[in-house]
XYZ file of C-alpha atoms in Angstrom:
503
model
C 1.321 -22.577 -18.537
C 2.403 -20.499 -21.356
C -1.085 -20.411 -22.760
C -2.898 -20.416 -19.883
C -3.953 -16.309 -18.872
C -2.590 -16.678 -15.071
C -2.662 -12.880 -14.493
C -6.287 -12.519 -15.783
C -6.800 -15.787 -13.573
C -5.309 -14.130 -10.381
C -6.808 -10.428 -10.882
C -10.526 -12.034 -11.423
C -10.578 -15.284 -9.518
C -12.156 -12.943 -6.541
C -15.211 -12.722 -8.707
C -15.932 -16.119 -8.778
C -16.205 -16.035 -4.763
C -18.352 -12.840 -5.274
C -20.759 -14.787 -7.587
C -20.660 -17.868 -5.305
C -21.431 -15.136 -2.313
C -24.603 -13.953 -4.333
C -26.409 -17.217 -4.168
C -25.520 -17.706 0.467
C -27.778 -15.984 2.532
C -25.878 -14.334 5.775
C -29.419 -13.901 8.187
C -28.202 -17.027 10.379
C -24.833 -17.818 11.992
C -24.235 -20.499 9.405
C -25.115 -18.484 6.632
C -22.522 -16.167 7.977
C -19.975 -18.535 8.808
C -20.581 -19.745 4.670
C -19.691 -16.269 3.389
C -16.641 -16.328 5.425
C -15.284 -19.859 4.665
C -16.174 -18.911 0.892
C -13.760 -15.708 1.297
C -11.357 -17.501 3.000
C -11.135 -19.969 0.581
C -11.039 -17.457 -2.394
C -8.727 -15.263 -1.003
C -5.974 -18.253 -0.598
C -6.775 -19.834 -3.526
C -6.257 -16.158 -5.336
C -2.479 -16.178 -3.141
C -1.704 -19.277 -3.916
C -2.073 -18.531 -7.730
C 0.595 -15.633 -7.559
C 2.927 -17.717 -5.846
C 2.406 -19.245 -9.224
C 3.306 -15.651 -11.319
C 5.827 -14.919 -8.967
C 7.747 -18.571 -9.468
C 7.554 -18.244 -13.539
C 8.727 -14.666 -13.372
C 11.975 -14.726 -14.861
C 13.701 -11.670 -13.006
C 16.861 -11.612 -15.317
C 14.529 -10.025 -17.683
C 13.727 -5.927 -17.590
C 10.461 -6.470 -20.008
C 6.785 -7.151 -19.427
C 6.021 -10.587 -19.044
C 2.846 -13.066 -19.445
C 1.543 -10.531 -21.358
C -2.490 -10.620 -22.415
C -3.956 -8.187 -24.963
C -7.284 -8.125 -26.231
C -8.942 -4.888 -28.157
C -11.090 -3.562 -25.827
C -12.287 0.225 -26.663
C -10.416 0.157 -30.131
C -8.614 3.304 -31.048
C -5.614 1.913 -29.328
C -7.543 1.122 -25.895
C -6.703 -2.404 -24.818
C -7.430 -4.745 -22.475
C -3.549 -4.777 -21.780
C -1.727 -6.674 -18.757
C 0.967 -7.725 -17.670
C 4.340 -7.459 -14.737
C 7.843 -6.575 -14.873
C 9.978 -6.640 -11.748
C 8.147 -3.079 -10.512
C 4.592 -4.447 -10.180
C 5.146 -8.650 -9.969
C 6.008 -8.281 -6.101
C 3.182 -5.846 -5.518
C 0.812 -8.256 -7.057
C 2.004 -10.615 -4.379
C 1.583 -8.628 -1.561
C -2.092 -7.890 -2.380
C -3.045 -11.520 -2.367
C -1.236 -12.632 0.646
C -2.677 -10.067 2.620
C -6.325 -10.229 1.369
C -6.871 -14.132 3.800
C -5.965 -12.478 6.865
C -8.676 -9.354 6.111
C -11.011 -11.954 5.652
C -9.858 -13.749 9.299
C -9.681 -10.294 11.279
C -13.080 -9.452 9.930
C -14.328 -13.122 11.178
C -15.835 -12.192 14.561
C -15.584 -7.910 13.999
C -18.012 -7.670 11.449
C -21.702 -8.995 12.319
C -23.950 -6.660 10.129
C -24.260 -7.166 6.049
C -21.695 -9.850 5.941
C -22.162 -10.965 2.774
C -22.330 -7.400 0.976
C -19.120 -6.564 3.307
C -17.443 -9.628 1.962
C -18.488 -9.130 -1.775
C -16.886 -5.153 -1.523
C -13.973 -7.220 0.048
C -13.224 -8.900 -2.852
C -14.313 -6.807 -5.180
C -11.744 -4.421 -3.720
C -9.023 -7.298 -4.516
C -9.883 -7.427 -8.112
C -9.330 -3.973 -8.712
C -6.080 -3.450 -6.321
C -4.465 -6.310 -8.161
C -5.562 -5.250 -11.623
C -3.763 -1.751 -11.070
C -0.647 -3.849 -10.236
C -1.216 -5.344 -13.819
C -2.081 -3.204 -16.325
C -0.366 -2.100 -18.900
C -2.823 -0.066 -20.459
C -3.302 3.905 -19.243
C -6.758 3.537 -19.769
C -7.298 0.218 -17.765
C -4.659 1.447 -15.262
C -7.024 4.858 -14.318
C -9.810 2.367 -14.255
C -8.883 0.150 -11.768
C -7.735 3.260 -10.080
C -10.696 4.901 -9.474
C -13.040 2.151 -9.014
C -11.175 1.074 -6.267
C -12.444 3.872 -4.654
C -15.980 2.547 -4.516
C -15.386 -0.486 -2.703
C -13.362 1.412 0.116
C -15.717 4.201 0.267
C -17.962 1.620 0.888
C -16.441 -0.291 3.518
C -15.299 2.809 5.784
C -19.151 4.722 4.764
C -20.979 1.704 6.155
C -18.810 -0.697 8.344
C -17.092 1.917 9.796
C -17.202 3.909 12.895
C -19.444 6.678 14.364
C -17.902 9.269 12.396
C -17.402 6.910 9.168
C -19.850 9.218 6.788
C -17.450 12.141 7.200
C -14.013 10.744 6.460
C -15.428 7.931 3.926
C -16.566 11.184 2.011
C -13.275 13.025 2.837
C -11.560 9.971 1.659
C -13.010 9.770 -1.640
C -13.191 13.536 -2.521
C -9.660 13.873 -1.987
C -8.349 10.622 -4.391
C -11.209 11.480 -6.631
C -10.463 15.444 -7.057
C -6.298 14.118 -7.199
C -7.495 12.054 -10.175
C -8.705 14.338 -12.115
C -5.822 15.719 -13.237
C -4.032 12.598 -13.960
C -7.580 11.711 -16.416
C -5.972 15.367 -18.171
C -3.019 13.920 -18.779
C -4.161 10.914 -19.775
C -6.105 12.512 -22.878
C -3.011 14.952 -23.768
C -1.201 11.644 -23.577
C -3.679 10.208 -26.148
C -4.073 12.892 -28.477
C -0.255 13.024 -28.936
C 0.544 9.195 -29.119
C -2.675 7.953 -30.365
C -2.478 5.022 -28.210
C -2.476 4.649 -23.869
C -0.406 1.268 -24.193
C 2.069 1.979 -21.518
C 5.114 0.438 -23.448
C 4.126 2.447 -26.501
C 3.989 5.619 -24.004
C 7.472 4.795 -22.376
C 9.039 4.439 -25.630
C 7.677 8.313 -26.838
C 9.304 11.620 -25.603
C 7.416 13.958 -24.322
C 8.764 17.310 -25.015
C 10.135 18.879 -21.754
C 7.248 21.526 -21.409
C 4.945 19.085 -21.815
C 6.559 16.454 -19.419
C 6.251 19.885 -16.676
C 2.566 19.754 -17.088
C 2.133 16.477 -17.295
C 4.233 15.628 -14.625
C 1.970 17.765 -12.219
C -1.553 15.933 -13.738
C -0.212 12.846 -12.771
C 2.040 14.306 -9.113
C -1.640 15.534 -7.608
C -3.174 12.180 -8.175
C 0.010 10.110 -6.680
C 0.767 12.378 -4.154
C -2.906 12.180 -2.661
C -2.628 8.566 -2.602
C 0.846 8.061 -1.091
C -0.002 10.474 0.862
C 2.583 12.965 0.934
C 2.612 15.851 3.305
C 0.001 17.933 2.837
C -2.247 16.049 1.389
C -2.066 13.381 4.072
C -5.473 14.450 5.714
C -7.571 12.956 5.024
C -5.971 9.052 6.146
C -6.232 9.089 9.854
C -9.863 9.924 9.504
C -9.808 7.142 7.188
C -8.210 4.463 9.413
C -9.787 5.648 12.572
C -13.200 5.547 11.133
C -12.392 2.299 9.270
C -12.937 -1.598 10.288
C -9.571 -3.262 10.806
C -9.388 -4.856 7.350
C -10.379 -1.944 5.724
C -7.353 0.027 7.968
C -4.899 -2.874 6.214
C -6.047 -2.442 2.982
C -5.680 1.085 3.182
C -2.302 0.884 4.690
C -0.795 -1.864 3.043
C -2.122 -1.857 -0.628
C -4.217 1.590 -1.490
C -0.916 3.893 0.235
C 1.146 2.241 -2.114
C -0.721 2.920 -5.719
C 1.050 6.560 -5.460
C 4.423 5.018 -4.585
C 4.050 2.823 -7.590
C 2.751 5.516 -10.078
C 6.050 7.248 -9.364
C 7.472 4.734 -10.235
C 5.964 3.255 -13.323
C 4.905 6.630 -14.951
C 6.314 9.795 -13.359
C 10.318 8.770 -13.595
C 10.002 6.819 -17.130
C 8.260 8.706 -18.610
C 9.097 12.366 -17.229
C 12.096 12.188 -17.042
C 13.265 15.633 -17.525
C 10.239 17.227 -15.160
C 11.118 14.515 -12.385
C 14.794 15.690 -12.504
C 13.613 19.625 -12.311
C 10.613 18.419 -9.402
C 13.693 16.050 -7.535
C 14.439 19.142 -4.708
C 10.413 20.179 -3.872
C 9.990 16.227 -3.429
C 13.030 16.053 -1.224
C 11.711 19.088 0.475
C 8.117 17.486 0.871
C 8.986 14.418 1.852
C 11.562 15.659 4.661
C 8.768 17.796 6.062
C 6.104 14.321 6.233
C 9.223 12.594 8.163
C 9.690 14.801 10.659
C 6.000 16.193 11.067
C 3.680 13.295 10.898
C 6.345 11.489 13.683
C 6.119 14.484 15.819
C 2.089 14.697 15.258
C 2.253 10.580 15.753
C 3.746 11.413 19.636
C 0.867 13.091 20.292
C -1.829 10.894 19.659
C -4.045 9.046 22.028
C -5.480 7.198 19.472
C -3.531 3.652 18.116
C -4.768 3.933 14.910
C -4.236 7.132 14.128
C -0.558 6.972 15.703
C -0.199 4.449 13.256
C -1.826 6.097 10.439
C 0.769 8.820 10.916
C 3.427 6.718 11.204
C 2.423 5.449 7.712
C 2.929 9.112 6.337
C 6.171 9.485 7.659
C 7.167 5.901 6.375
C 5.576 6.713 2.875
C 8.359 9.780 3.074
C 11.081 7.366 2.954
C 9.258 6.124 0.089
C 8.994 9.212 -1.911
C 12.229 10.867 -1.386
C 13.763 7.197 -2.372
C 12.203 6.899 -5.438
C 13.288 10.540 -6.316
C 16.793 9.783 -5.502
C 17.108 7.327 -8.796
C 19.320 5.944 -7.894
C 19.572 2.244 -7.522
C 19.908 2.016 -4.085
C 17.537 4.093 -3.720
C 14.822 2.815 -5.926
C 15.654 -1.396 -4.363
C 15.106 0.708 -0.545
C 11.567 2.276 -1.649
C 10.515 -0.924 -3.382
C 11.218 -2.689 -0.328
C 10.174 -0.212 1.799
C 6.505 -0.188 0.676
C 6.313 -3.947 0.574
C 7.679 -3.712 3.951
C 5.535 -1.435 5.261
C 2.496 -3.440 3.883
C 3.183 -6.190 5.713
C 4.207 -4.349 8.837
C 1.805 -1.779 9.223
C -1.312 -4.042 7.891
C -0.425 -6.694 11.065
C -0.204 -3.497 13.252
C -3.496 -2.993 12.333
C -4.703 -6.221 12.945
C -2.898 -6.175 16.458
C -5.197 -3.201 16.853
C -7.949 -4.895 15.681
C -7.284 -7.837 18.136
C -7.542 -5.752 21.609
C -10.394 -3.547 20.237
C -12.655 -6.742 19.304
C -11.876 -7.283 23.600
C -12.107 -3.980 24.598
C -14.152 -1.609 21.866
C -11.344 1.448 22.663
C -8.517 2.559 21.013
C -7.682 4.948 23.593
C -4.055 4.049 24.385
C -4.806 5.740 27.956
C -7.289 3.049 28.797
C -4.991 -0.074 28.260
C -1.778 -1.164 30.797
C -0.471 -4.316 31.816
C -1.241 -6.656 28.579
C 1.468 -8.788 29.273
C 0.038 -9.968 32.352
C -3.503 -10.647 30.381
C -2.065 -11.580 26.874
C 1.769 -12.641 27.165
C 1.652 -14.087 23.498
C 0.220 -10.544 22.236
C 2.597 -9.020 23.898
C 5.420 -10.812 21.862
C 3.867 -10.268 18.735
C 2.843 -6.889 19.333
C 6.414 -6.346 20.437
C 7.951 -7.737 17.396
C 5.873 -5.223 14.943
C 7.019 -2.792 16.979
C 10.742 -3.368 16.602
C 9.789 -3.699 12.849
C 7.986 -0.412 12.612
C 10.918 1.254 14.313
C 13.423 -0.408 11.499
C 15.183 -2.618 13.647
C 18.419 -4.648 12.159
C 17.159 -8.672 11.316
C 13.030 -6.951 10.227
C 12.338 -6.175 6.847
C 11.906 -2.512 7.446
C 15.826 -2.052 8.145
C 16.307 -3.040 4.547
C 13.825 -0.768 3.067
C 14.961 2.115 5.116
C 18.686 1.360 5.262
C 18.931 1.500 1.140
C 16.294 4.435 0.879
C 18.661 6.643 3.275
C 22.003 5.563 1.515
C 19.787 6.083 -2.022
C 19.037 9.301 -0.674
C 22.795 10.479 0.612
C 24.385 9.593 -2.808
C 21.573 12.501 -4.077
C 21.290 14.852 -0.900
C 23.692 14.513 2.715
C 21.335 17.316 4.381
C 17.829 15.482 3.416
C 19.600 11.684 4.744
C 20.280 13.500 7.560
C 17.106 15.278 8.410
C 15.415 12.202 7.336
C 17.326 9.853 10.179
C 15.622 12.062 13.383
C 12.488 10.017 11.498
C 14.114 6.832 13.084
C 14.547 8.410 16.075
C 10.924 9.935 16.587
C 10.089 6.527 15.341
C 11.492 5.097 18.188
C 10.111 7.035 20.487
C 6.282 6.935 19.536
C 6.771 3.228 18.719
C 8.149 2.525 22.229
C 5.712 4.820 24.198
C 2.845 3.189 22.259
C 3.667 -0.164 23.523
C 5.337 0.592 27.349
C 1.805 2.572 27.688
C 0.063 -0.614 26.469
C 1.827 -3.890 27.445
C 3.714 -3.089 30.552
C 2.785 -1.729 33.724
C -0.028 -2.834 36.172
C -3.160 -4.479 34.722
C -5.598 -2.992 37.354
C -8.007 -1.242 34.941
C -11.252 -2.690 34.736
C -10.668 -3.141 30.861
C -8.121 -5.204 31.698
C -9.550 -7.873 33.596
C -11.279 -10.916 32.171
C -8.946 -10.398 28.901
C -7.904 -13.283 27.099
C -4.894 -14.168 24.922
C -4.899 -14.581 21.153
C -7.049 -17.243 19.685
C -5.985 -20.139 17.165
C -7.976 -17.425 14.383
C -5.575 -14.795 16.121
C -2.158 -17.094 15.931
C -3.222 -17.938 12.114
C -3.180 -14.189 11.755
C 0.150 -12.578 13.554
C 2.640 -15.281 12.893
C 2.563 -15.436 9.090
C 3.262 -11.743 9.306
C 5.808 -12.370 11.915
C 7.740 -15.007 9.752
C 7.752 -12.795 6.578
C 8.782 -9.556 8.347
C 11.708 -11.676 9.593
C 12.283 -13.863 6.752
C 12.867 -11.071 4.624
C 14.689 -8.921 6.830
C 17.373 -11.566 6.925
C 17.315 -12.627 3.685
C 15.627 -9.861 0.958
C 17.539 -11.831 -1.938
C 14.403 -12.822 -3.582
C 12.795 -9.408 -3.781
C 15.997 -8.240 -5.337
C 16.210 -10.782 -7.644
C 12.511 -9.988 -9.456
C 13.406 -6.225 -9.131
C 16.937 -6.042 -10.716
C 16.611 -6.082 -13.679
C 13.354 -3.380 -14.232
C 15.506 -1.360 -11.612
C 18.764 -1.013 -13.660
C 17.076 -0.364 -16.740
C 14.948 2.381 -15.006
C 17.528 4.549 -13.756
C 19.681 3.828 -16.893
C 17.109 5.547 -18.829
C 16.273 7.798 -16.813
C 19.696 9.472 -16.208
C 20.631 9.237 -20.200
C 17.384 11.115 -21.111
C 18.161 13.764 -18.077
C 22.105 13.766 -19.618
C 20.793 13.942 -23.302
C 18.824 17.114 -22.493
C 22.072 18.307 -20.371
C 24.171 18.039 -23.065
C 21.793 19.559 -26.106
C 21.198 22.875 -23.485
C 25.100 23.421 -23.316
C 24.959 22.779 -27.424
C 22.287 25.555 -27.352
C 24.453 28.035 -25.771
């Protein structure tokens, strides 16, 4: 296995189904029902594989492992991948998800399958080969390009208003990444090489780690997104199909997250320590104003789109904590919220296929019409709203005791999230499943299918599994954890100490 490039396997296997989807034709129901079974079968033969990276992963170890290099643009440009415990999970959480797009989008999408399918996976390649690189270079790459795919997705399989917000969408990621492409080349012309090791291991003097710091901040910060540069997602998910809403959620939200992580803490340390209080500061303000804005929506995906910026707030002001509480809650928290927030989407995606609204006003009574929804529906709920024995607790339990250690005022202002949480969580589903099923949309509805029960109940069983038991993401994360805020608080001390020298 040693020899055998798993990582290249897993981030490129997708093309294989995208070749074999070139040569089906999609203008009968067969043909269609061909380009689905082939991305089925892709997709779970891609999870399936990193199971495989996941089980070798030795999480005692801090370092990159399975490592591939080739020379790819010379000059110190490689072809350069790898994990360590900050990216091995993610790359897990990409694939797992990736079947149940390709279920949700069985019976939802009927025009240009087969192109829909191909952006699909083509989509999957590049989310998992940001998860993997270890080269700046290839990193930004994968970056951007996944841009084309979802611009594609929302700008044709998307709703009525889907030219406006797939444009939105990628003029605000592309215009963020800009910056970070600066930084990239100052990077370069001061190292000489983009290999992310060789980049971790240089220091950046402090002025330049300020300007760096804020190349790379615009371009993560877009993508998280923190407040207020969350705009353009709802129109995003609204205007979105359902898988494209999960991918968007689950994986795209949390490329910022992870950037944070893997360049703007390591490698900045000294601007990340000066930026700590405007993050705090940001980060408060997306709690408490995208759960107030998420009470008044009407709309169930964008209540849940704004529920995803005040989650991603936990996330931020975690990670800026460094702490290692703090850094295990807002690891967990974004694999959490993939999970969680993706099958909200797809519970979404279940009632519109039946009733083509997503006016919450419209719907009342699903219990009586779809008692095993209900349940489901009920248990993502209570997930979403961080509720002891769901994964979400443990994600947002460590992020707020991260956060206390650094800040009592932001922990506290950052707990009326739960609250406000509660409450648009709560009137989202009394509005939808209880009550008296006497609107016409109502009637003639029919309970989850045996596609449907393939979808919710994996979901349900990992939200719970690792809300009782988050020992194994722990385990993988440890080690790249302790060694991350080690570093980081020596460099921030070092500098300490030399500026009271100076004096």
């Amino acid at each position: 296995m040693t020899d055998w490039p798993i990582l290249s396997t897993v981030t490129f296997l997708p093309l294989v189904g995208v070749l074999l989807l070139l040569f089906t034709r999609d203008d009968t129901d067969h043909g269609r029902q061909n380009v689905m079974i082939i991305s089925l079968v892709t997709t779970i033969i891609t999870f399936l594989l990193s199971l495989l990276v996941w089980y070798g992963f030795d999480g005692h170890s801090a370092e990159y492992q399975m490592i591939e290099q080739y020379s790819w643009l010379g000059k110190g440009i490689d072809y350069h991948i790898g994990v360590d415990g900050l990216s091995v999970m993610f790359v897990v959480l990409a694939t797992f998800l990736m079947p149940f797009g390709v279920l949700t989008s069985w019976n939802a999408i009927t025009m240009h399958v087969r192109e829909y399918m191909i952006a699909f996976l083509v989509l999957e390649v590049l989310i998992v080969g940001v998860f993997v690189s270890m080269d700046l270079v290839l990193f930004y790459v994968f970056f951007e390009a996944s841009l084309i795919p979802m611009f594609l997705i929302i700008g044709v399989w998307g709703g009525p208003r889907r030219i406006y917000a797939s444009m939105k969408f990628f003029l605000y990621t592309l215009l963020g990444s800009i910056f970070m492409l600066i930084g990239i080349l100052v990077m370069y012309s001061e190292t000489g090489s983009t290999s992310i090791p060789v980049l971790l291991a240089h220091q950046f003097s402090p002025q330049t780690q300020f300007w760096l710091w804020l190349a790379f901040f615009l371009s993560f910060a877009v993508k998280v997104p923190m407040w207020p540069f969350h705009t353009w997602l709802p129109d995003a998910h609204v205007e979105a199909p359902t898988a494209g809403s999960v991918d968007l959620a689950a994986l795209l939200l949390k490329f910022g997250g992870y950037g944070f992580l893997r360049f703007s803490l390591p490698m900045f340390p000294l601007a990340s320590d000066y930026f700590t209080p405007f993050i705090l500061t940001l980060s408060v303000i997306a709690i408490i104003y995208a759960s107030l804005v998420a009470l008044m929506q009407t709309d169930i995906k964008k209540m849940i789109a704004y529920s995803s910026v005040a989650h991603m707030g936990y996330v931020t002001m975690a990670i800026f904590a460094v702490n290692q509480q703090g850094l295990h809650g807002a690891l967990f928290q974004m694999l959490s919220h993939g999970v969680i927030s993706g099958a909200l989407f797809l519970c979404v995606g279940v009632v519109y296929e039946r009733t083509h609204t997503r006016d919450i006003t419209q719907y009342g009574g699903l219990v009586h019409r779809m008692p095993k929804y209900a349940l489901a529906f009920m248990i993502f709920t209570m997930a979403n709203v961080g509720l002891p024995g769901t994964s979400a607790f443990v994600g947002e339990f460590l992020a707020t005791v991260g956060v206390f250690r650094v800040s009592v005022w932001t922990a506290v202002f950052a707990t009326t999230g739960v609250v406000l949480s509660a409450a648009y969580m709560l009137w989202l589903y009394r509005r939808m499943i209880f009550g008296k099923a006497d609107s016409p949309l109502m009637q003639g509805l029919f309970d989850i299918s045996f596609r449907e029960h393939c979808i919710v109940w994996p979901l349900i069983v990992v939200t719970i599994f690792f809300g009782v038991y988050p020992a194994p993401v722990f385990d993988a994360s440890a080690a790249a954890v302790d060694k991350l805020v080690t570093n980081y608080h020596a460099a921030v001390d070092a500098a300490a100490t030399a500026a009271q020298a100076a004096k």
